[in-house]
JSON list of C-alpha atoms and ligand atoms in Angstrom, two decimals:
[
{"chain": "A", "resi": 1, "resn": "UNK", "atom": "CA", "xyz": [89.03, 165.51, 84.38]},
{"chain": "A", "resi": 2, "resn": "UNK", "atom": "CA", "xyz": [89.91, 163.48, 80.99]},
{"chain": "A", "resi": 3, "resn": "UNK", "atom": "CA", "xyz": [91.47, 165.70, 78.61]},
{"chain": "A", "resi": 4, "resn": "UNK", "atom": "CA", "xyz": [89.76, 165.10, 75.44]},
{"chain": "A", "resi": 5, "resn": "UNK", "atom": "CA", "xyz": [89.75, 165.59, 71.97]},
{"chain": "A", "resi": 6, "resn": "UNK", "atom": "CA", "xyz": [89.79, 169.23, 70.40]},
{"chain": "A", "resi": 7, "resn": "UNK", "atom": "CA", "xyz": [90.30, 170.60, 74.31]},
{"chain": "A", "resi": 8, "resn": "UNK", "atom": "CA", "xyz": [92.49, 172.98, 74.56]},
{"chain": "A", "resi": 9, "resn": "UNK", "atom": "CA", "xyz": [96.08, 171.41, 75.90]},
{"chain": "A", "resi": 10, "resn": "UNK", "atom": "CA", "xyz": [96.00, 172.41, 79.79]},
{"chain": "A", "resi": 11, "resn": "UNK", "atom": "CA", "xyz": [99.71, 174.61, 80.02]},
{"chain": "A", "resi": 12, "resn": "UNK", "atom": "CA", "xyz": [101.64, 174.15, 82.94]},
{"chain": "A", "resi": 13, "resn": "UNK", "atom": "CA", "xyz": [105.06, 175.11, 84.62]},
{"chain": "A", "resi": 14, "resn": "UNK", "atom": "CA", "xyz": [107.43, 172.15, 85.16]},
{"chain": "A", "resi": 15, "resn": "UNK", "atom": "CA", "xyz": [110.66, 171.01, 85.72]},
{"chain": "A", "resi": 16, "resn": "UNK", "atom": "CA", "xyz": [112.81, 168.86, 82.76]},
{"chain": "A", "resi": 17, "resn": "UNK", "atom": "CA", "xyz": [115.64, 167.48, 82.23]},
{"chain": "A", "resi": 18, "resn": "UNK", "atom": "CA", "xyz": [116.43, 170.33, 79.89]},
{"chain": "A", "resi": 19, "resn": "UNK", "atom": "CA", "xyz": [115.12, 173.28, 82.07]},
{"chain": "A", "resi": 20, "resn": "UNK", "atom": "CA", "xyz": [112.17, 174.38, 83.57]},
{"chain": "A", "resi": 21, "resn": "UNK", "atom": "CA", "xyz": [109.45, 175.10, 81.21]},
{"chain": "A", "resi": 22, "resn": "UNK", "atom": "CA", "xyz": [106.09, 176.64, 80.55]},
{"chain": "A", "resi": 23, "resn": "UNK", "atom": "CA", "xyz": [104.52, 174.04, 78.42]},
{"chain": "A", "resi": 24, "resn": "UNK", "atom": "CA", "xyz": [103.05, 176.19, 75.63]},
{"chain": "A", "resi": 25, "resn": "UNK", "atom": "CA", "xyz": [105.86, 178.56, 75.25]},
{"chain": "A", "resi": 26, "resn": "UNK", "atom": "CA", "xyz": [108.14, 175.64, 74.79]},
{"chain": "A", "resi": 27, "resn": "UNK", "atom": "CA", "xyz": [105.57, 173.95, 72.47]},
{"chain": "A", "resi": 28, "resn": "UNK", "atom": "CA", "xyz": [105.31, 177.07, 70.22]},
{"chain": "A", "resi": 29, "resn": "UNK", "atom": "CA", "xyz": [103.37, 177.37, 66.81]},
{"chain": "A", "resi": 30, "resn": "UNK", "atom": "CA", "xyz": [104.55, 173.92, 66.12]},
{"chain": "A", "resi": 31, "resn": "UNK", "atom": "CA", "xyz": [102.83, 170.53, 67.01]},
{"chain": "A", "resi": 32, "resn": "UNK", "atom": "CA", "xyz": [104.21, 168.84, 70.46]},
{"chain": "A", "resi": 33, "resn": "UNK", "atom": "CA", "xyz": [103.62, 164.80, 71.19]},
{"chain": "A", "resi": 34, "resn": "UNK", "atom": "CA", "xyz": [103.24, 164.78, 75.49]},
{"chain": "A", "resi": 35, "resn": "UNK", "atom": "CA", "xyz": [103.72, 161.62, 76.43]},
{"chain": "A", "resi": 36, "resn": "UNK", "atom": "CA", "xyz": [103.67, 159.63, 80.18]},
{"chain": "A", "resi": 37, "resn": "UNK", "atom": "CA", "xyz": [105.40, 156.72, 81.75]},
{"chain": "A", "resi": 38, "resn": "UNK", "atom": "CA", "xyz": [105.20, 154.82, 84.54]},
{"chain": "A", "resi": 39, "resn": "UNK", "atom": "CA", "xyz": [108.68, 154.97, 86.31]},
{"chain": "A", "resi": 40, "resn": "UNK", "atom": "CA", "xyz": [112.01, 155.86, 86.05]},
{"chain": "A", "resi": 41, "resn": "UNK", "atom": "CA", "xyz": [114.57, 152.36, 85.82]},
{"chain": "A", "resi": 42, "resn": "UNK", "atom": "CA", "xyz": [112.29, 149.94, 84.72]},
{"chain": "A", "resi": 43, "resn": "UNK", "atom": "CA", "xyz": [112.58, 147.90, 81.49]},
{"chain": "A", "resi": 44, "resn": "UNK", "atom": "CA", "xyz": [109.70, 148.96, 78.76]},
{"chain": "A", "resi": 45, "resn": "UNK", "atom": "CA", "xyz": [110.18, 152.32, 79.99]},
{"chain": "A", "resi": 46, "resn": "UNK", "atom": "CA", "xyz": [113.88, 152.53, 78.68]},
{"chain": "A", "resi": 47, "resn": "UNK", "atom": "CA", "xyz": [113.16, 151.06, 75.62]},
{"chain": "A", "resi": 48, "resn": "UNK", "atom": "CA", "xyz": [110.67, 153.63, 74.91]},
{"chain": "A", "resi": 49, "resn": "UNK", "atom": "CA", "xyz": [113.25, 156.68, 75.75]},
{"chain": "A", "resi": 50, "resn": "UNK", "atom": "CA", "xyz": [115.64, 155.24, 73.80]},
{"chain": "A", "resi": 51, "resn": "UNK", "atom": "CA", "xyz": [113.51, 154.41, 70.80]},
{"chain": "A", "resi": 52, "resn": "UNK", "atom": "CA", "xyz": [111.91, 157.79, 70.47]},
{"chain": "A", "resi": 53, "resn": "UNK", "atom": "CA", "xyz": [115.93, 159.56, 71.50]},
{"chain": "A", "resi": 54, "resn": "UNK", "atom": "CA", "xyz": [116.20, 157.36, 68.23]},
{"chain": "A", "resi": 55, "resn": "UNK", "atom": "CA", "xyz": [113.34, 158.70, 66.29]},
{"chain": "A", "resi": 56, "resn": "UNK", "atom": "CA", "xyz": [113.69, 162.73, 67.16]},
{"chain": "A", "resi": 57, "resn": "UNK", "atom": "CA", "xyz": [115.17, 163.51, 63.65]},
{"chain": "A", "resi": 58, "resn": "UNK", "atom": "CA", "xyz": [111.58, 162.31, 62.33]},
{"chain": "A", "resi": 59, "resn": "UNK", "atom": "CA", "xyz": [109.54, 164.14, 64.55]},
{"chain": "A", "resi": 60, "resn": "UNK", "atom": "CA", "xyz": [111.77, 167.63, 63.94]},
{"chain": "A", "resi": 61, "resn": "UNK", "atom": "CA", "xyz": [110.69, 166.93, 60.21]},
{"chain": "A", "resi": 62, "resn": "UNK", "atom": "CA", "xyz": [107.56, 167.10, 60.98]},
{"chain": "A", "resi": 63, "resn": "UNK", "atom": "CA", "xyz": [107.73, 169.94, 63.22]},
{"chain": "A", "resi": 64, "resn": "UNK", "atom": "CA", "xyz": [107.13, 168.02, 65.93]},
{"chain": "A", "resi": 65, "resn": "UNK", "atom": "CA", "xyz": [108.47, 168.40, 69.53]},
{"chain": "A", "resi": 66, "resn": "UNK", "atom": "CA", "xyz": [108.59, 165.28, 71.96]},
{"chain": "A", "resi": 67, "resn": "UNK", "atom": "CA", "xyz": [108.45, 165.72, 75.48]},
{"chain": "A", "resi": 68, "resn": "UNK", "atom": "CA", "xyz": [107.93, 162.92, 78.60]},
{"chain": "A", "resi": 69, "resn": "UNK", "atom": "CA", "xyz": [106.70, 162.84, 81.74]},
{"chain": "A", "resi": 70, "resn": "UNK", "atom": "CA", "xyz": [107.24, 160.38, 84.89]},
{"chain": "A", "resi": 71, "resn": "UNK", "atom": "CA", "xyz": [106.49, 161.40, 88.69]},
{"chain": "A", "resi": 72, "resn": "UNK", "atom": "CA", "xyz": [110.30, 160.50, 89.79]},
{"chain": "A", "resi": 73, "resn": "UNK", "atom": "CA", "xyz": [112.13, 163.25, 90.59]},
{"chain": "A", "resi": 74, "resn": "UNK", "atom": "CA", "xyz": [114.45, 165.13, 88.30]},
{"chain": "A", "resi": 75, "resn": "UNK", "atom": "CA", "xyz": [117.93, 163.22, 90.11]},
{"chain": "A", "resi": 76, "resn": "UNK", "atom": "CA", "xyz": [116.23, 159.88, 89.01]},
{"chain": "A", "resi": 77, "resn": "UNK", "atom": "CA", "xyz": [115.50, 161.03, 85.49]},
{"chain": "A", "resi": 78, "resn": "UNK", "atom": "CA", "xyz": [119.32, 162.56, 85.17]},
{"chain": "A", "resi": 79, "resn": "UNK", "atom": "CA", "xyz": [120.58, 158.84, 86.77]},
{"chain": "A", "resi": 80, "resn": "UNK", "atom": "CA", "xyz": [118.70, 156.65, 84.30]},
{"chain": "A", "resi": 81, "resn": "UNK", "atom": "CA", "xyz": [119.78, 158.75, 81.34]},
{"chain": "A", "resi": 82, "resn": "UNK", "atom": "CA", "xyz": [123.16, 156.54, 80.71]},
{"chain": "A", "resi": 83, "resn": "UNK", "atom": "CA", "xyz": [121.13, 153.30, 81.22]},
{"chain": "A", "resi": 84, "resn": "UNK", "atom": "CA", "xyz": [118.69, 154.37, 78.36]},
{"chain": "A", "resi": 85, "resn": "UNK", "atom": "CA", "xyz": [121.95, 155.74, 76.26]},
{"chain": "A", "resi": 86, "resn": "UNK", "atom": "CA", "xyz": [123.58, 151.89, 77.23]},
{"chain": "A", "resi": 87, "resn": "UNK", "atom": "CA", "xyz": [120.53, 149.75, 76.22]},
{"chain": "A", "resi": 88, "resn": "UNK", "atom": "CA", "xyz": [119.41, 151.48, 73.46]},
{"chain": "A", "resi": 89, "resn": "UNK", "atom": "CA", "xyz": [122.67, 153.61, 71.51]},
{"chain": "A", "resi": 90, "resn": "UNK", "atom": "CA", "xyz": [120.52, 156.60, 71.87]},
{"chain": "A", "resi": 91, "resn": "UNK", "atom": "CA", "xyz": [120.75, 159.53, 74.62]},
{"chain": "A", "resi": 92, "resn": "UNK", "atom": "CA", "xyz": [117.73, 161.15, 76.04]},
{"chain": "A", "resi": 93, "resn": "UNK", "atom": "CA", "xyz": [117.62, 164.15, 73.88]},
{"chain": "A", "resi": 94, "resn": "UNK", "atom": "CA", "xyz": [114.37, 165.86, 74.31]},
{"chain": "A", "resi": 95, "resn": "UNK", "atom": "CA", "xyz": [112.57, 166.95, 77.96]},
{"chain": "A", "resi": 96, "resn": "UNK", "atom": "CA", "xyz": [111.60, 164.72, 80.34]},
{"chain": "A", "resi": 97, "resn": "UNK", "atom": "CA", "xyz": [109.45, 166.54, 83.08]},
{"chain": "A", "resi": 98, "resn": "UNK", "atom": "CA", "xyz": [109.88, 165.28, 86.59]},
{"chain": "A", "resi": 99, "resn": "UNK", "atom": "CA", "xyz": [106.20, 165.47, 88.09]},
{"chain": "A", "resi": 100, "resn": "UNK", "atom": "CA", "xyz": [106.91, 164.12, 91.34]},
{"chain": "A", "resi": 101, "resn": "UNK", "atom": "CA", "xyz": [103.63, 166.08, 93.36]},
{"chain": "A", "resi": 102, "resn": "UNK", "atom": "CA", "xyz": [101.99, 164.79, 90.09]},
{"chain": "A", "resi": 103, "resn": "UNK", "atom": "CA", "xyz": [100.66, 168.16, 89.31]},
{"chain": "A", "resi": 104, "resn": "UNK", "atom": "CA", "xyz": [100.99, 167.72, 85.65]},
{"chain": "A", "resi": 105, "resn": "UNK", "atom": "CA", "xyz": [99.91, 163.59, 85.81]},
{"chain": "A", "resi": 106, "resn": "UNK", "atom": "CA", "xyz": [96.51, 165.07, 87.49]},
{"chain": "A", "resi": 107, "resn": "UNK", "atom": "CA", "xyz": [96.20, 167.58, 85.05]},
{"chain": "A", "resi": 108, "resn": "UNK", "atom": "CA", "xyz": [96.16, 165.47, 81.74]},
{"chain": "A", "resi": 109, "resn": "UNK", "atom": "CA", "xyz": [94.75, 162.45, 84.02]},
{"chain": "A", "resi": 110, "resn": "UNK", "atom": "CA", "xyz": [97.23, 160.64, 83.33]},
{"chain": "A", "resi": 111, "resn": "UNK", "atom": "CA", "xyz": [96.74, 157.91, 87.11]},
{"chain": "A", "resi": 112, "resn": "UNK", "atom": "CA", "xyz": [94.25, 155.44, 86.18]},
{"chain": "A", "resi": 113, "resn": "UNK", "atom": "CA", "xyz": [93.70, 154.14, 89.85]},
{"chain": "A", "resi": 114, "resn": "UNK", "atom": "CA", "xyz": [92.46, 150.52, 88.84]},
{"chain": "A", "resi": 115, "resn": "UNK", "atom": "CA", "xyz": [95.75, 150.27, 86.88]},
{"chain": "A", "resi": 116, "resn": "UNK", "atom": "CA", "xyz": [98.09, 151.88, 89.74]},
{"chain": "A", "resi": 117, "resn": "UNK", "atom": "CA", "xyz": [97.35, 154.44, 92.73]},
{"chain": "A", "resi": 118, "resn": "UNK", "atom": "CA", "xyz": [100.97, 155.66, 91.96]},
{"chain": "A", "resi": 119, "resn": "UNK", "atom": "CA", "xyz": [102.37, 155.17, 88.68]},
{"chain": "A", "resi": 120, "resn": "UNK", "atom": "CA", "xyz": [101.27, 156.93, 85.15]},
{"chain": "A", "resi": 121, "resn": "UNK", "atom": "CA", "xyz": [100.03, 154.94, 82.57]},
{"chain": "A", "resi": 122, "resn": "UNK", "atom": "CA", "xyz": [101.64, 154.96, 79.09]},
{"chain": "A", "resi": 123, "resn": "UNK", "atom": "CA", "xyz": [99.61, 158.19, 78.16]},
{"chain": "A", "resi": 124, "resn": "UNK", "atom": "CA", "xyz": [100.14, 160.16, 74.80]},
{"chain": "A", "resi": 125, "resn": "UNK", "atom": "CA", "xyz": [98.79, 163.31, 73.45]},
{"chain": "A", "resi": 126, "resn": "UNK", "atom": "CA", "xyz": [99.29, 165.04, 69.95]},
{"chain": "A", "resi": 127, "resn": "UNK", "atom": "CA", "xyz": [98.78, 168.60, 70.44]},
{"chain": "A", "resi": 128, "resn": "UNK", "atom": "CA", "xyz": [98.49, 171.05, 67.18]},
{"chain": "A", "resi": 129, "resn": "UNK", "atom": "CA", "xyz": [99.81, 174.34, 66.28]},
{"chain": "A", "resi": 130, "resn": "UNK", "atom": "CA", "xyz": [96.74, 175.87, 68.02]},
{"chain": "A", "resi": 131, "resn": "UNK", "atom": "CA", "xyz": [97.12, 173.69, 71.07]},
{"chain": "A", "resi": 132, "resn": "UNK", "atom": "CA", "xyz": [94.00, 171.82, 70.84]},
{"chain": "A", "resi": 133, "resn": "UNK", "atom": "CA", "xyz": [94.52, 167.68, 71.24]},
{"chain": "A", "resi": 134, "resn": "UNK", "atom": "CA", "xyz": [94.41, 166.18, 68.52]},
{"chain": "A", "resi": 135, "resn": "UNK", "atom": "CA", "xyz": [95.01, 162.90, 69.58]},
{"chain": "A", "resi": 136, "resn": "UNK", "atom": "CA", "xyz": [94.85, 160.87, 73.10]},
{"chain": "A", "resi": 137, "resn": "UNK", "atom": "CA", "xyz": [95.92, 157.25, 73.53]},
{"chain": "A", "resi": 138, "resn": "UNK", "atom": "CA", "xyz": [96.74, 155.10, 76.65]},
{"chain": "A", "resi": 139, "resn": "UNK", "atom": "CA", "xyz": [98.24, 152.05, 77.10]},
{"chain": "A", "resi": 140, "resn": "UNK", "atom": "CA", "xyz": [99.21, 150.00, 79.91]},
{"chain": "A", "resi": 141, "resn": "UNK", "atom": "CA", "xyz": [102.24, 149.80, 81.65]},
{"chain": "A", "resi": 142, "resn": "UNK", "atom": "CA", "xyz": [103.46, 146.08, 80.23]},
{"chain": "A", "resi": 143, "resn": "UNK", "atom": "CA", "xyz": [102.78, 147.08, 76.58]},
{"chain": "A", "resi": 144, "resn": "UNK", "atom": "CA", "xyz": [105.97, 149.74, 74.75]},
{"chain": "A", "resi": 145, "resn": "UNK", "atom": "CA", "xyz": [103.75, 151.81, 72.43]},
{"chain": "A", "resi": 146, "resn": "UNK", "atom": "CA", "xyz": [104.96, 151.35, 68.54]},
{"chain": "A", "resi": 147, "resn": "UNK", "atom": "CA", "xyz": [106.21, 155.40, 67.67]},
{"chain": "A", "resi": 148, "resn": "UNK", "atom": "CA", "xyz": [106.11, 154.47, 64.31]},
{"chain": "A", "resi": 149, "resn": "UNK", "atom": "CA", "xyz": [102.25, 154.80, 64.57]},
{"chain": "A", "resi": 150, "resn": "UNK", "atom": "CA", "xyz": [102.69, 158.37, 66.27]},
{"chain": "A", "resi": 151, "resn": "UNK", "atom": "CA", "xyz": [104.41, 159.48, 63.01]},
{"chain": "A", "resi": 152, "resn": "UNK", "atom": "CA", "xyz": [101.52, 158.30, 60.48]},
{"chain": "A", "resi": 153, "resn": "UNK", "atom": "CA", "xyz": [99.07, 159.39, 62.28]},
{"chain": "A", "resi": 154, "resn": "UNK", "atom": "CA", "xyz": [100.92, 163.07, 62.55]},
{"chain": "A", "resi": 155, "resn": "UNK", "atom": "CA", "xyz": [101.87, 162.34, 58.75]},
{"chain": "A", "resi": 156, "resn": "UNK", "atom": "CA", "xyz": [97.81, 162.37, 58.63]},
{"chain": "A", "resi": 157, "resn": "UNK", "atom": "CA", "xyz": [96.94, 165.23, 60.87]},
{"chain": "A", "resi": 158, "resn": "UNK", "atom": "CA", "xyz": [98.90, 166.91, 58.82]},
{"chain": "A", "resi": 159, "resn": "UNK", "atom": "CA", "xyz": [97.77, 166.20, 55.54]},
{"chain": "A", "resi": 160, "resn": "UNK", "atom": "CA", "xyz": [93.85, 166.87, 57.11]},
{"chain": "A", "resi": 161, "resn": "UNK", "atom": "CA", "xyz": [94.66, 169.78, 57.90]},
{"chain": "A", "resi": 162, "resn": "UNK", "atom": "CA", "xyz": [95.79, 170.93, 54.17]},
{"chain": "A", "resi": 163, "resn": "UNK", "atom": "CA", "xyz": [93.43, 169.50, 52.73]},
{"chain": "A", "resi": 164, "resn": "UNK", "atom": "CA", "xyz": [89.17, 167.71, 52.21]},
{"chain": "A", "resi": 165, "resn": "UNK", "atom": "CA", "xyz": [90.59, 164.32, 53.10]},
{"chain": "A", "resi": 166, "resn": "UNK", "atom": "CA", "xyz": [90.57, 161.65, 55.62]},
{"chain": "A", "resi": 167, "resn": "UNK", "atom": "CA", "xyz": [92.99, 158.29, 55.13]},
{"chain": "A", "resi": 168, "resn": "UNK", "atom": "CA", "xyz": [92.02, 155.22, 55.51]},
{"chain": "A", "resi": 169, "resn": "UNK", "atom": "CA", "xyz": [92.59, 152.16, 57.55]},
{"chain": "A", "resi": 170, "resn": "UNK", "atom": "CA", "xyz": [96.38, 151.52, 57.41]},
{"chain": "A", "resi": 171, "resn": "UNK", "atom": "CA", "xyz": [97.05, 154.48, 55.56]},
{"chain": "A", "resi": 172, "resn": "UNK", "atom": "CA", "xyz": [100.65, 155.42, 54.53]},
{"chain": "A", "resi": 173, "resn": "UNK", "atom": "CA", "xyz": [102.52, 158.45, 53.18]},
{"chain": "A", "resi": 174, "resn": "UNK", "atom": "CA", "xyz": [102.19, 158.50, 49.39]},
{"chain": "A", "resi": 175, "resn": "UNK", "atom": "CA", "xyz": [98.97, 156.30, 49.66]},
{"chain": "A", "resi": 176, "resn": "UNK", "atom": "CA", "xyz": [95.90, 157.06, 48.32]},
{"chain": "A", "resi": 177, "resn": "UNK", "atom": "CA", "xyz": [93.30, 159.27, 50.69]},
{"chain": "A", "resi": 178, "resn": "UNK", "atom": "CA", "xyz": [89.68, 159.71, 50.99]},
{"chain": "A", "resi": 179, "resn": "UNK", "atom": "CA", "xyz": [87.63, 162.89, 49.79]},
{"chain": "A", "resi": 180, "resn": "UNK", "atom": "CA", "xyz": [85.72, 163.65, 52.67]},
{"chain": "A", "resi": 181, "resn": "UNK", "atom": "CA", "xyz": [82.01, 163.13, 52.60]},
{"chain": "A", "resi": 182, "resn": "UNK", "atom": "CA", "xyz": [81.00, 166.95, 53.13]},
{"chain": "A", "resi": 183, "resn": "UNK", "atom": "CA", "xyz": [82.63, 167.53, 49.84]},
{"chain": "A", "resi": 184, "resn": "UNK", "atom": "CA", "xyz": [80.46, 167.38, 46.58]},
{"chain": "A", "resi": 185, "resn": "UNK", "atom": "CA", "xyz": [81.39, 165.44, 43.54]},
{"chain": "A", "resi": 186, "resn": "UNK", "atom": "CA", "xyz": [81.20, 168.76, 42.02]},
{"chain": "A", "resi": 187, "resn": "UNK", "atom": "CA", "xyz": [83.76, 170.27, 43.99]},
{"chain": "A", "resi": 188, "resn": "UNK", "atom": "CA", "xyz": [85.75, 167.32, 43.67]},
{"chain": "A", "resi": 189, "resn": "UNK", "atom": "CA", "xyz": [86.55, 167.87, 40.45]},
{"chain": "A", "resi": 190, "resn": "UNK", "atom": "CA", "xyz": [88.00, 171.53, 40.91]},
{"chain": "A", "resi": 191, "resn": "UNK", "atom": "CA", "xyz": [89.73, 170.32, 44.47]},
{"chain": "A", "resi": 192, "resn": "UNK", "atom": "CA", "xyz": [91.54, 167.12, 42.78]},
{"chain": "A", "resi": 193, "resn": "UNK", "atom": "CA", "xyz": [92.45, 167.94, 38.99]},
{"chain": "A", "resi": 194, "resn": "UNK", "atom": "CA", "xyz": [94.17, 164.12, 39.30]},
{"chain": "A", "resi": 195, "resn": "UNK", "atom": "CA", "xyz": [90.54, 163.08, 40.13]},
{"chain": "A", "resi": 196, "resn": "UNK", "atom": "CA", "xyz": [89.29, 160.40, 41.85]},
{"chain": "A", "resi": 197, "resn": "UNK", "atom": "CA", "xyz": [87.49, 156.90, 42.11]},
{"chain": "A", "resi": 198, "resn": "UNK", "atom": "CA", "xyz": [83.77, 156.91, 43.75]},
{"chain": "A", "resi": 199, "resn": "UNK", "atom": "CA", "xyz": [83.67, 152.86, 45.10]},
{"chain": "A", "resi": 200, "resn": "UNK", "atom": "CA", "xyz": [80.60, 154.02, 46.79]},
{"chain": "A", "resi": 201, "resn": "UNK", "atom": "CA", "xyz": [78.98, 156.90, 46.58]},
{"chain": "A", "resi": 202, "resn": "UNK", "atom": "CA", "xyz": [80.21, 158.13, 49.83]},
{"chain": "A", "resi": 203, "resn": "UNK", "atom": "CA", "xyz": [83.76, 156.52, 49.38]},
{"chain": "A", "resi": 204, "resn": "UNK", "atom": "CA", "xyz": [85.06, 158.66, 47.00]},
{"chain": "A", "resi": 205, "resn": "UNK", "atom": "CA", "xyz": [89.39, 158.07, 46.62]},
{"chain": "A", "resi": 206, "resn": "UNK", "atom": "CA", "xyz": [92.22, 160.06, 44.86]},
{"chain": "A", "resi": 207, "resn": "UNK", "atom": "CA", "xyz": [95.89, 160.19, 44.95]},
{"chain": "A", "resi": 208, "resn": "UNK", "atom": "CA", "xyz": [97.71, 161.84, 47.85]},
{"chain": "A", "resi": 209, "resn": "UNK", "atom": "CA", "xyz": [97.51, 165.74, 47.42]},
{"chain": "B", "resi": 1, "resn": "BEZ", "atom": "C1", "xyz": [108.23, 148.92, 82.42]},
{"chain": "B", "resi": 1, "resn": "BEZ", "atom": "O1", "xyz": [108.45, 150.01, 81.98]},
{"chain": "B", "resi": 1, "resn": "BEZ", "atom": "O2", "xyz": [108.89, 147.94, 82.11]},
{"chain": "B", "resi": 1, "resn": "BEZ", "atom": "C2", "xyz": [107.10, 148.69, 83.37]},
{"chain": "B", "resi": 1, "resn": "BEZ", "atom": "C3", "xyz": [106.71, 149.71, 84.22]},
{"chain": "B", "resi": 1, "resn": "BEZ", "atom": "C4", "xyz": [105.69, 149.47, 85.13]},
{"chain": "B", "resi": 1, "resn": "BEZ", "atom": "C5", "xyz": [105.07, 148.22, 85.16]},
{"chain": "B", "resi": 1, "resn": "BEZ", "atom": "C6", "xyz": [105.47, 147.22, 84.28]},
{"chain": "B", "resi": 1, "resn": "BEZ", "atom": "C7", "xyz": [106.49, 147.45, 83.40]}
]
């Protein structure tokens, strides 16, 4: 079954390239990104490693763990690691779980069968510190995803979390947010002392808390 917004993660035991794990007691009280991919040694796939090998520094800022998944074994995952460290200048440096009875691909339903009987599709899930989703997206196997989107839209799961706001369409750190409707103009006022501009009555703005 689809794993869906504001479920509760599905844990699971599983073997990685750093261990075997027990998915929530690795994830901890922090927030996790669990993402899929279709195979081992093929070319999107490596850039993808790579890039987010590249990116972990970001994520750890945002107390944010990274973990992959493909259904090749765990001696296919520990082969391709120098080809993603050759391509890309970046070694695998966060778990990639080897699902190869695609226990954990079933679980998250992660096989779209009119895509591939076989293969993952490019799956992702932001999890948060109480292991509910907060986040699904899936894209297909010829299209890299852009991680740079992963971290705004943790940069804004974070900052609704804190606070009465939503952000808006191509909303950036340090970029103005919206006052969520539920809040009264009333209340407003006490929440944001900086206060804020009503362009519609129901699209109320005000400087990043
Ligand atoms: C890739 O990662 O390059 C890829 C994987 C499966 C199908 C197409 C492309």
């Amino acid at each position: 079954m689809a794993v869906r917004l504001g479920d509760l993660a599905p844990d699971f035991i599983a073997d990685t390239t750093e261990g075997r794990i027990t998915f929530h007691e690795w994830k901890g009280s922090g927030w996790a990104v669990l993402f899929s991919h279709p195979r081992d040694f093929t070319p999107v796939c490596t850039t993808e490693l790579g890039t987010l090998a590249g990116l972990k520094g970001e994520f750890a800022k945002r107390n944010t763990k990274v973990i992959g998944l493909s259904v090749d074994p765990l001696a296919e995952h520990e082969r391709w690691k120098g080809d993603i460290r050759d391509v890309t200048g970046h070694a695998l440096n966060f778990p990639l779980i080897a699902d190869p009875d695609r226990s954990v691909a079933n679980l998250y339903d992660m096989i779209h069968p009119n895509a591939s009987d076989t293969a993952t599709v490019r799956s992702v899930f932001i999890i948060g510190p109480d292991n509910k989703v907060k986040l699904t997206l899936t894209y297909p196997a010829s299209t890299g995803r852009n991680f740079q989107e992963l971290l705004r839209v943790i940069d804004s799961l974070q900052l609704t979390a804190n606070h009465a706001v939503a952000t808006p369409a191509d909303w950036k750190q340090g970029e103005d947010v919206i006052i969520v409707p539920a809040v009264t103009d009333e209340d407003a006022k006490k929440r944001f002392p900086k206060g804020f501009t009503a362009k519609k009555p129901y699209l109320r703005v005000t400087a990043q808390p």
